[in-house]
XYZ file of C-alpha atoms in Angstrom:
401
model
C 20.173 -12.968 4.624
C 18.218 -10.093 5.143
C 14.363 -10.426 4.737
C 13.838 -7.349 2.718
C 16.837 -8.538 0.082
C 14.631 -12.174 -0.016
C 11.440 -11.007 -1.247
C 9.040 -13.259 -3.583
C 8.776 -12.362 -7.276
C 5.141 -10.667 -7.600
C 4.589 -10.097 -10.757
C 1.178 -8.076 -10.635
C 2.561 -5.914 -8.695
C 6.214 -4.851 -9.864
C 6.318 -2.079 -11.971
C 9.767 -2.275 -13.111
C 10.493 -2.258 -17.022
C 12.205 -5.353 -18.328
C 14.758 -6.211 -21.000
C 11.521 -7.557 -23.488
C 11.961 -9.403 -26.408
C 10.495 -6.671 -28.775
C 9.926 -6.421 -33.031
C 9.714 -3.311 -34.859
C 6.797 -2.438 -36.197
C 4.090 0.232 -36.697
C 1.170 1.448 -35.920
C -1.064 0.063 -32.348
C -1.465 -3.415 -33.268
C -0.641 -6.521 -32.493
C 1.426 -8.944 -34.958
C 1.135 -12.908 -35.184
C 3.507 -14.445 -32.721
C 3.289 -11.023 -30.011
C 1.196 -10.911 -27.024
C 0.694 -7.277 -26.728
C 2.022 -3.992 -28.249
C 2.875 -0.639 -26.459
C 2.994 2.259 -29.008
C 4.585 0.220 -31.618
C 6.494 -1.690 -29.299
C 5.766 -5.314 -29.095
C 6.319 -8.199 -27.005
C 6.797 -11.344 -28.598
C 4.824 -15.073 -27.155
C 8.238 -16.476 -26.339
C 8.903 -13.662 -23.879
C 5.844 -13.871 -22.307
C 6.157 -17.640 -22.014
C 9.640 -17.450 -20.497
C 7.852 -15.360 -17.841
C 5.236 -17.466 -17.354
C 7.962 -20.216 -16.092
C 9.644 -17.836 -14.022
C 5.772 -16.800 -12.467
C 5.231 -20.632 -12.081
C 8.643 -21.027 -10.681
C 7.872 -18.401 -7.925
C 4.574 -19.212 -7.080
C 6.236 -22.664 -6.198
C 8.758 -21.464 -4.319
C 6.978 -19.751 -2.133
C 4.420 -22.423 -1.541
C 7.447 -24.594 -1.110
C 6.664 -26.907 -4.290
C 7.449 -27.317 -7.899
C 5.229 -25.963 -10.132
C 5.010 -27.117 -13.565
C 4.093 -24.308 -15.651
C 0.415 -24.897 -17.244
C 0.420 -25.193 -21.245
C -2.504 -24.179 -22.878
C -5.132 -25.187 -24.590
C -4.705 -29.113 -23.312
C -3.041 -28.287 -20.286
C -1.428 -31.765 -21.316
C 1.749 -31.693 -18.984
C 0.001 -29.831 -15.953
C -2.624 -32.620 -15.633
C 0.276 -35.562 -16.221
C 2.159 -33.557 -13.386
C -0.219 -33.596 -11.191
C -1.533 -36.513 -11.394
C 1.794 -37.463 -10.680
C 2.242 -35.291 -7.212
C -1.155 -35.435 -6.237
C -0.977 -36.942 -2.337
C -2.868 -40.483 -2.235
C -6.343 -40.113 -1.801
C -8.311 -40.331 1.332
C -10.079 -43.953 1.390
C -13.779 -43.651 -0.046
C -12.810 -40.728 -1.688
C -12.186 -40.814 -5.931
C -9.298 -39.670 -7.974
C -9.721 -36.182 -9.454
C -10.320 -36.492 -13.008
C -8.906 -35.211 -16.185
C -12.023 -32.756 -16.165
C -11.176 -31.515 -12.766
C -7.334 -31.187 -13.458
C -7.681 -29.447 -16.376
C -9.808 -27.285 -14.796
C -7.840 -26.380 -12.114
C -4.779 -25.836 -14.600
C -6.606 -23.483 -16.439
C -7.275 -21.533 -13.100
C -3.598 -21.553 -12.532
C -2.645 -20.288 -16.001
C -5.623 -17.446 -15.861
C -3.968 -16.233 -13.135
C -0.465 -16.490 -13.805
C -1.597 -15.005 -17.159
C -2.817 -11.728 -15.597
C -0.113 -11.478 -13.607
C 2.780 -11.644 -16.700
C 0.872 -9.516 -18.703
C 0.081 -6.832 -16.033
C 3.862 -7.103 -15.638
C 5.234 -7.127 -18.904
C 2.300 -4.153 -19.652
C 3.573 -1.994 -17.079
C 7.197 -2.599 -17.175
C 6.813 -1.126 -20.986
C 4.701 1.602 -19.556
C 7.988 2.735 -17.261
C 10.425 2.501 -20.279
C 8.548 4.437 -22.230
C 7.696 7.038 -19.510
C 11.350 7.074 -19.455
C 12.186 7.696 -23.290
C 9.067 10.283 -23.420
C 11.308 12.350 -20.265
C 14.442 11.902 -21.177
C 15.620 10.314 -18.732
C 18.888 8.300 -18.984
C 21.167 5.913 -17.060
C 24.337 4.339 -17.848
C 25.859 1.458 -18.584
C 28.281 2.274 -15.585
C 25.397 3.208 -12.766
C 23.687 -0.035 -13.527
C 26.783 -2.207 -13.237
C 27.361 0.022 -9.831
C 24.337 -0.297 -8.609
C 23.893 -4.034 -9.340
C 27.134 -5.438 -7.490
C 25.947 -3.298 -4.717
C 22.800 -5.438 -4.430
C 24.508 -8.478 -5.098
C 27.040 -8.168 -2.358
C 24.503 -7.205 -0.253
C 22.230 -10.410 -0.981
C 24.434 -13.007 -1.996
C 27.915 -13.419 0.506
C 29.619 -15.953 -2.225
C 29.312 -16.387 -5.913
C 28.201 -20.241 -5.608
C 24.919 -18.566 -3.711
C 24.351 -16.319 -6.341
C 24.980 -19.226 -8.857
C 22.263 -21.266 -7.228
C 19.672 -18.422 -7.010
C 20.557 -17.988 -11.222
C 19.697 -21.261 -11.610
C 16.746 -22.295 -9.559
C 14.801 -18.597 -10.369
C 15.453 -19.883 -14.148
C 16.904 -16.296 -14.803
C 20.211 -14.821 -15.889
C 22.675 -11.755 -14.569
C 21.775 -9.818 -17.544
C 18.305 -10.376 -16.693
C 18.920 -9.148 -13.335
C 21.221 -5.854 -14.825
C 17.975 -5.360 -16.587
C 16.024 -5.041 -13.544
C 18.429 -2.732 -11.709
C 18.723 -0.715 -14.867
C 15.081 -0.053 -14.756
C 14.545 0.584 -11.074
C 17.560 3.277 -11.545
C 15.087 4.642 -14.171
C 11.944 4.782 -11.505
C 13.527 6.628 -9.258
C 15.236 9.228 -11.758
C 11.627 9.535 -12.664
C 10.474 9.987 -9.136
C 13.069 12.431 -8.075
C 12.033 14.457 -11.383
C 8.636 14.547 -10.154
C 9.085 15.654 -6.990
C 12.285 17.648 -7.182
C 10.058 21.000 -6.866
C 7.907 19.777 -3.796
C 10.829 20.413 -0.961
C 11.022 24.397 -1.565
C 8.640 24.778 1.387
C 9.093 28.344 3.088
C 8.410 29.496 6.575
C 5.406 31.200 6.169
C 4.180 27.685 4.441
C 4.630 26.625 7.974
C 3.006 28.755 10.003
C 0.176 28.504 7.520
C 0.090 25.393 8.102
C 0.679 25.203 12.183
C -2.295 27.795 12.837
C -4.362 25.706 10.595
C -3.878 22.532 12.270
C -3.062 23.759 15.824
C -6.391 22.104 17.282
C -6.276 19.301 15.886
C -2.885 18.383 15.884
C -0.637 20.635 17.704
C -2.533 20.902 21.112
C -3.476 17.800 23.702
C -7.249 19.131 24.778
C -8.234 19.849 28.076
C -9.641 16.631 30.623
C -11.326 16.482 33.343
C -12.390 13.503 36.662
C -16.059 13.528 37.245
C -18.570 11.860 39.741
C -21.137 11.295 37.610
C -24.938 9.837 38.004
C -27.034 8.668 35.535
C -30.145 8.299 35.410
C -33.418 7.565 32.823
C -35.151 10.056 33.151
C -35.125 13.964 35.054
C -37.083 13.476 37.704
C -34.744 11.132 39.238
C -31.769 12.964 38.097
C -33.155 15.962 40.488
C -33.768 13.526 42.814
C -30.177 12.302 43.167
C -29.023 16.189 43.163
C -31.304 16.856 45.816
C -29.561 14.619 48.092
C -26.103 15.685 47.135
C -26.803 19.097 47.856
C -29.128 17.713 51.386
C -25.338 15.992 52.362
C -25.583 12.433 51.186
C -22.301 11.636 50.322
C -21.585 10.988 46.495
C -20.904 7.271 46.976
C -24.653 7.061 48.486
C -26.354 8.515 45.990
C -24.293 6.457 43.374
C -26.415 3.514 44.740
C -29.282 4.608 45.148
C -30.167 6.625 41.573
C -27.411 5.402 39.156
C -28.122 3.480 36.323
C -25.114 3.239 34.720
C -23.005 -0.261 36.352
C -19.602 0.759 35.271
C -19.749 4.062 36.890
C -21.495 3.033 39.550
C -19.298 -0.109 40.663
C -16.124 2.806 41.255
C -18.726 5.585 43.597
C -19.718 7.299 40.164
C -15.850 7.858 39.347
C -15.200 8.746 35.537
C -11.785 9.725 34.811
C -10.056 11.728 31.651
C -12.970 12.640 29.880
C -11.637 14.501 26.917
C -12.655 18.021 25.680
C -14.569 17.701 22.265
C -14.541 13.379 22.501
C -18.405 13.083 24.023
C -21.642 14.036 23.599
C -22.198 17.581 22.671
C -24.265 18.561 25.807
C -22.028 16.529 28.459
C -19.193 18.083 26.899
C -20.263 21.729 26.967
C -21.660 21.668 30.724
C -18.191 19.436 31.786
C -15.840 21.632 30.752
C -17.880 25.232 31.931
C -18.666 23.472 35.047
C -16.536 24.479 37.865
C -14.455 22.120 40.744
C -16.515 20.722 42.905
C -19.964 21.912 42.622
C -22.306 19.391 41.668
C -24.074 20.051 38.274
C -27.083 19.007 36.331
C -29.321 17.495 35.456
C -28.069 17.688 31.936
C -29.802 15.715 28.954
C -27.965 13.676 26.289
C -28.556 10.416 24.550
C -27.492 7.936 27.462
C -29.575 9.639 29.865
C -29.947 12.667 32.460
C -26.755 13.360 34.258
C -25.795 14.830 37.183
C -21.765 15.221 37.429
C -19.489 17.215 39.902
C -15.730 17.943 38.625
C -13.168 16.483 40.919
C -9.650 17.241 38.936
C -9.503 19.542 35.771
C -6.357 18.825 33.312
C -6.130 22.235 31.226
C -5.205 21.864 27.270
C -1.634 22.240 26.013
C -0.829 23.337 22.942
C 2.774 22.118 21.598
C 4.724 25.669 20.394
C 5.983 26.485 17.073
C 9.555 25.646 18.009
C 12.241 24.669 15.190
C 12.160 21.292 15.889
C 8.388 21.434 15.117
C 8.663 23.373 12.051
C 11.277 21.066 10.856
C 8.544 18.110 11.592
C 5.868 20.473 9.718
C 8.124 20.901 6.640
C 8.539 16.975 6.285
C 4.499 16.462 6.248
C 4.322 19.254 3.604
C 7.184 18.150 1.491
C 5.074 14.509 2.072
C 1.747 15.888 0.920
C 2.889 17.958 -1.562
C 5.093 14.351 -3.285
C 1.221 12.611 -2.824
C -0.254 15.427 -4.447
C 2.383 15.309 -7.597
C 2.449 11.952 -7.755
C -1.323 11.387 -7.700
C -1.973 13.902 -10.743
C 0.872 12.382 -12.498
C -0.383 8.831 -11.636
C -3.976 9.754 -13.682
C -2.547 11.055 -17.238
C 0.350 8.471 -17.007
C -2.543 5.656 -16.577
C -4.468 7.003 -19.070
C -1.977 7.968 -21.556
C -0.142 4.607 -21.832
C -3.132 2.486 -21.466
C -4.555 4.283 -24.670
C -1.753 3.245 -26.390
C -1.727 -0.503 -25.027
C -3.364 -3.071 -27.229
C -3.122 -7.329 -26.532
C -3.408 -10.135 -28.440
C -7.227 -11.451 -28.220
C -6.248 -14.433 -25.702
C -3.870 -11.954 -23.753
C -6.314 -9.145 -22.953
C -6.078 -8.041 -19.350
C -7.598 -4.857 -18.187
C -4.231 -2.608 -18.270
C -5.063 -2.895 -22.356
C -6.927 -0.392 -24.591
C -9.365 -3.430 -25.956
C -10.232 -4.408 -22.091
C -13.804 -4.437 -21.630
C -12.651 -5.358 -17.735
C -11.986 -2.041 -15.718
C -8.223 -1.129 -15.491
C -6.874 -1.207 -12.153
C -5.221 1.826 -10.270
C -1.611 1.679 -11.762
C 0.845 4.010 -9.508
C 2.963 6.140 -11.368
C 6.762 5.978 -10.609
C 7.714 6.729 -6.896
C 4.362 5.976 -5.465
C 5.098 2.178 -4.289
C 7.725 2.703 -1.602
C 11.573 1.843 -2.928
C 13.024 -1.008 -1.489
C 16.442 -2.199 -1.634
C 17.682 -3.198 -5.219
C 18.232 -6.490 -4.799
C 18.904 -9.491 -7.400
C 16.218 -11.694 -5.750
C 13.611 -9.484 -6.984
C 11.644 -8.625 -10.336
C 14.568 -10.219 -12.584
C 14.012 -9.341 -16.015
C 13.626 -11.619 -19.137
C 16.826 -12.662 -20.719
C 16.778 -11.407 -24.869
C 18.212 -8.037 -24.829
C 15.916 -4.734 -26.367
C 15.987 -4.315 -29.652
C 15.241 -0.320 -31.087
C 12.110 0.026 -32.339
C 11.952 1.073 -36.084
């Protein structure tokens, strides 16, 4: 199968809306029996503890165990469970205790916890960016879409059978899923449909503003090169160059630099604008093979003579280049929509978010915790829809009223 179509579940970081079990209501708050509530939208306990078995389910797949999903406030069957797996221990070394179980299954179920509700927070946040834009998919495109995936993951039925059963999901979950990635990227092609109207005169802009730094390979240059502490020396060692002592000689004798000096003072491709300022300026005004110097900079006093001089080359403005140009603009311009979008849609939803006291995660309104960056829709890269990833919960939506 192919890798991309078998990745993990990761909860906290989907942002796909889900089929949620949801109860009409009004107002921003948050009923008895609902976990959190999205603009009058809620999401009952039972859906959030269905996804806390599928979360447990995952995280024990990929650590290649079973994972019995911690229940709250006891945490009665995670410590009997693993007390049960726990490996023998070492001799001399005590059993873990109920204490240290139950603290370790609370760990488990704070994290999990973040994870569903970050989830289940942000999958809302997509449908309702969706509603809010008018943006609509069909019964028809899902359906399409989905066998698409699910020939492409699963070669026979019985395969697909088995994944149903041991991800504890369903297909409708799964229709759910594709429905709402279809929605993402209806989204994402909304908010960027305006960035590709680049013209030509956006690319030479763009071309003579970048031409140093990206368009052109800079000029290099092979030196003999001394170093030396301090000037005296330095005029020293040019002294003799210029009395006929052969470069390799005076390498010995005045050098203080070992790598230079173990190859006769030979320093090759030294880069136009790459060194220190004063090296830099004398190397490339300095002409072939006239010894220069002494010239100060931070390592020391050099004196250099130019062996081999590489000029610059700067790449022309050719169509194949301003096709390249066009995609980094069209790229830029998607970051910058994206980006502004990303800020009001964070702010906007999360002001309408509000959890259940023993639910609160920072993605909700009555966070005292930071929110995390959320990206709006397009900025995590598409994959593949695939079945074997971000299934959604099983009851279907109910309308809001």
């Amino acid at each position: 199968m192919n890798k991309t179509l078998r990745a993990p579940l990761a909860l906290g970081a989907v942002f796909f809306a889900l089929a949620l079990s949801l109860a009409a209501c009004g107002g921003n708050s948050v009923s008895d029996g609902d976990v959190l509530n999205v603009d009058g939208t809620s999401t009952s306990e039972q859906t959030f503890d269905r996804w806390l078995n599928i979360a447990a389910l995952s995280a024990g797949s990929q650590a290649g165990v079973k994972i019995v999903a911690p229940d709250p406030p006891n945490f009665t069957k995670c410590i009997a469970d693993r007390k049960a797996t726990a490996p023998k221990p070492v001799k001399g070394q005590p059993k873990p205790t109920d204490a240290a179980l139950k603290a370790s299954c609370k760990q488990q179920y704070d994290q999990l916890k973040g994870q569903v509700m970050s989830f289940l927070i942000r999958a809302q946040w997509l449908d309702n960016e969706a509603e809010r834009q008018g943006i609509k998919v069909s019964d028809k495109e899902v359906q399409q879409s989905f066998d698409k995936a699910r020939k492409q993951a699963f070669p026979t039925n019985t395969a697909f059978a088995t994944f149903l059963k041991t991800s504890g999901q369903t297909e409708a979950d799964l229709l759910f899923r594709q429905r709402t990635q279809l929605i993402e990227q209806k989204i994402t092609e909304k908010l960027t449909k305006s960035t590709t109207n680049v013209s030509q005169s956006d690319i030479t802009e763009y071309y003579n503003k970048n031409k140093a730094k990206q368009f052109t390979q800079p000029a290099t240059r092979n030196l003999l090169v001394i170093l030396t502490k301090d000037e005296a020396q330095a005029k020293a060692a040019k002294a003799a160059l210029e009395g006929g002592t052969s470069f390799d000689d005076a390498v010995k004798k005045y050098s203080t630099d070992p790598t230079t000096k173990a190859k006769g003072g030979e320093l090759e491709n030294v880069t136009q604008g790459q060194g220190d300022k004063a090296f830099d300026e004398a190397v490339f005004k300095a002409p072939l093979n006239k010894v220069v110097g002494p010239v100060k900079t931070s390592e020391g006093y050099y004196v250099f003579k130019v062996t081999k001089a590489t000029p610059g080359k700067t790449q022309p403005l050719d169509n194949q280049l301003r096709a390249s140009i066009k995609q980094i603009i069209v790229s830029e311009n998607q970051r910058t929509a994206l980006t502004k979008f990303g800020e009001e849609y964070q702010d906007r939803w999360r002001g309408k978010t509000e959890c259940a006291d023993d639910f609160v995660v920072p993605d909700c309104s009555n966070s005292k915790s930071k929110t995390t960056s959320t990206p709006p829709p397009g900025a995590v890269p598409q994959t593949t829809p695939t079945p074997d990833t971000a299934p959604a919960p099983t009851q279907q939506q109910q309308p809001a009223g």
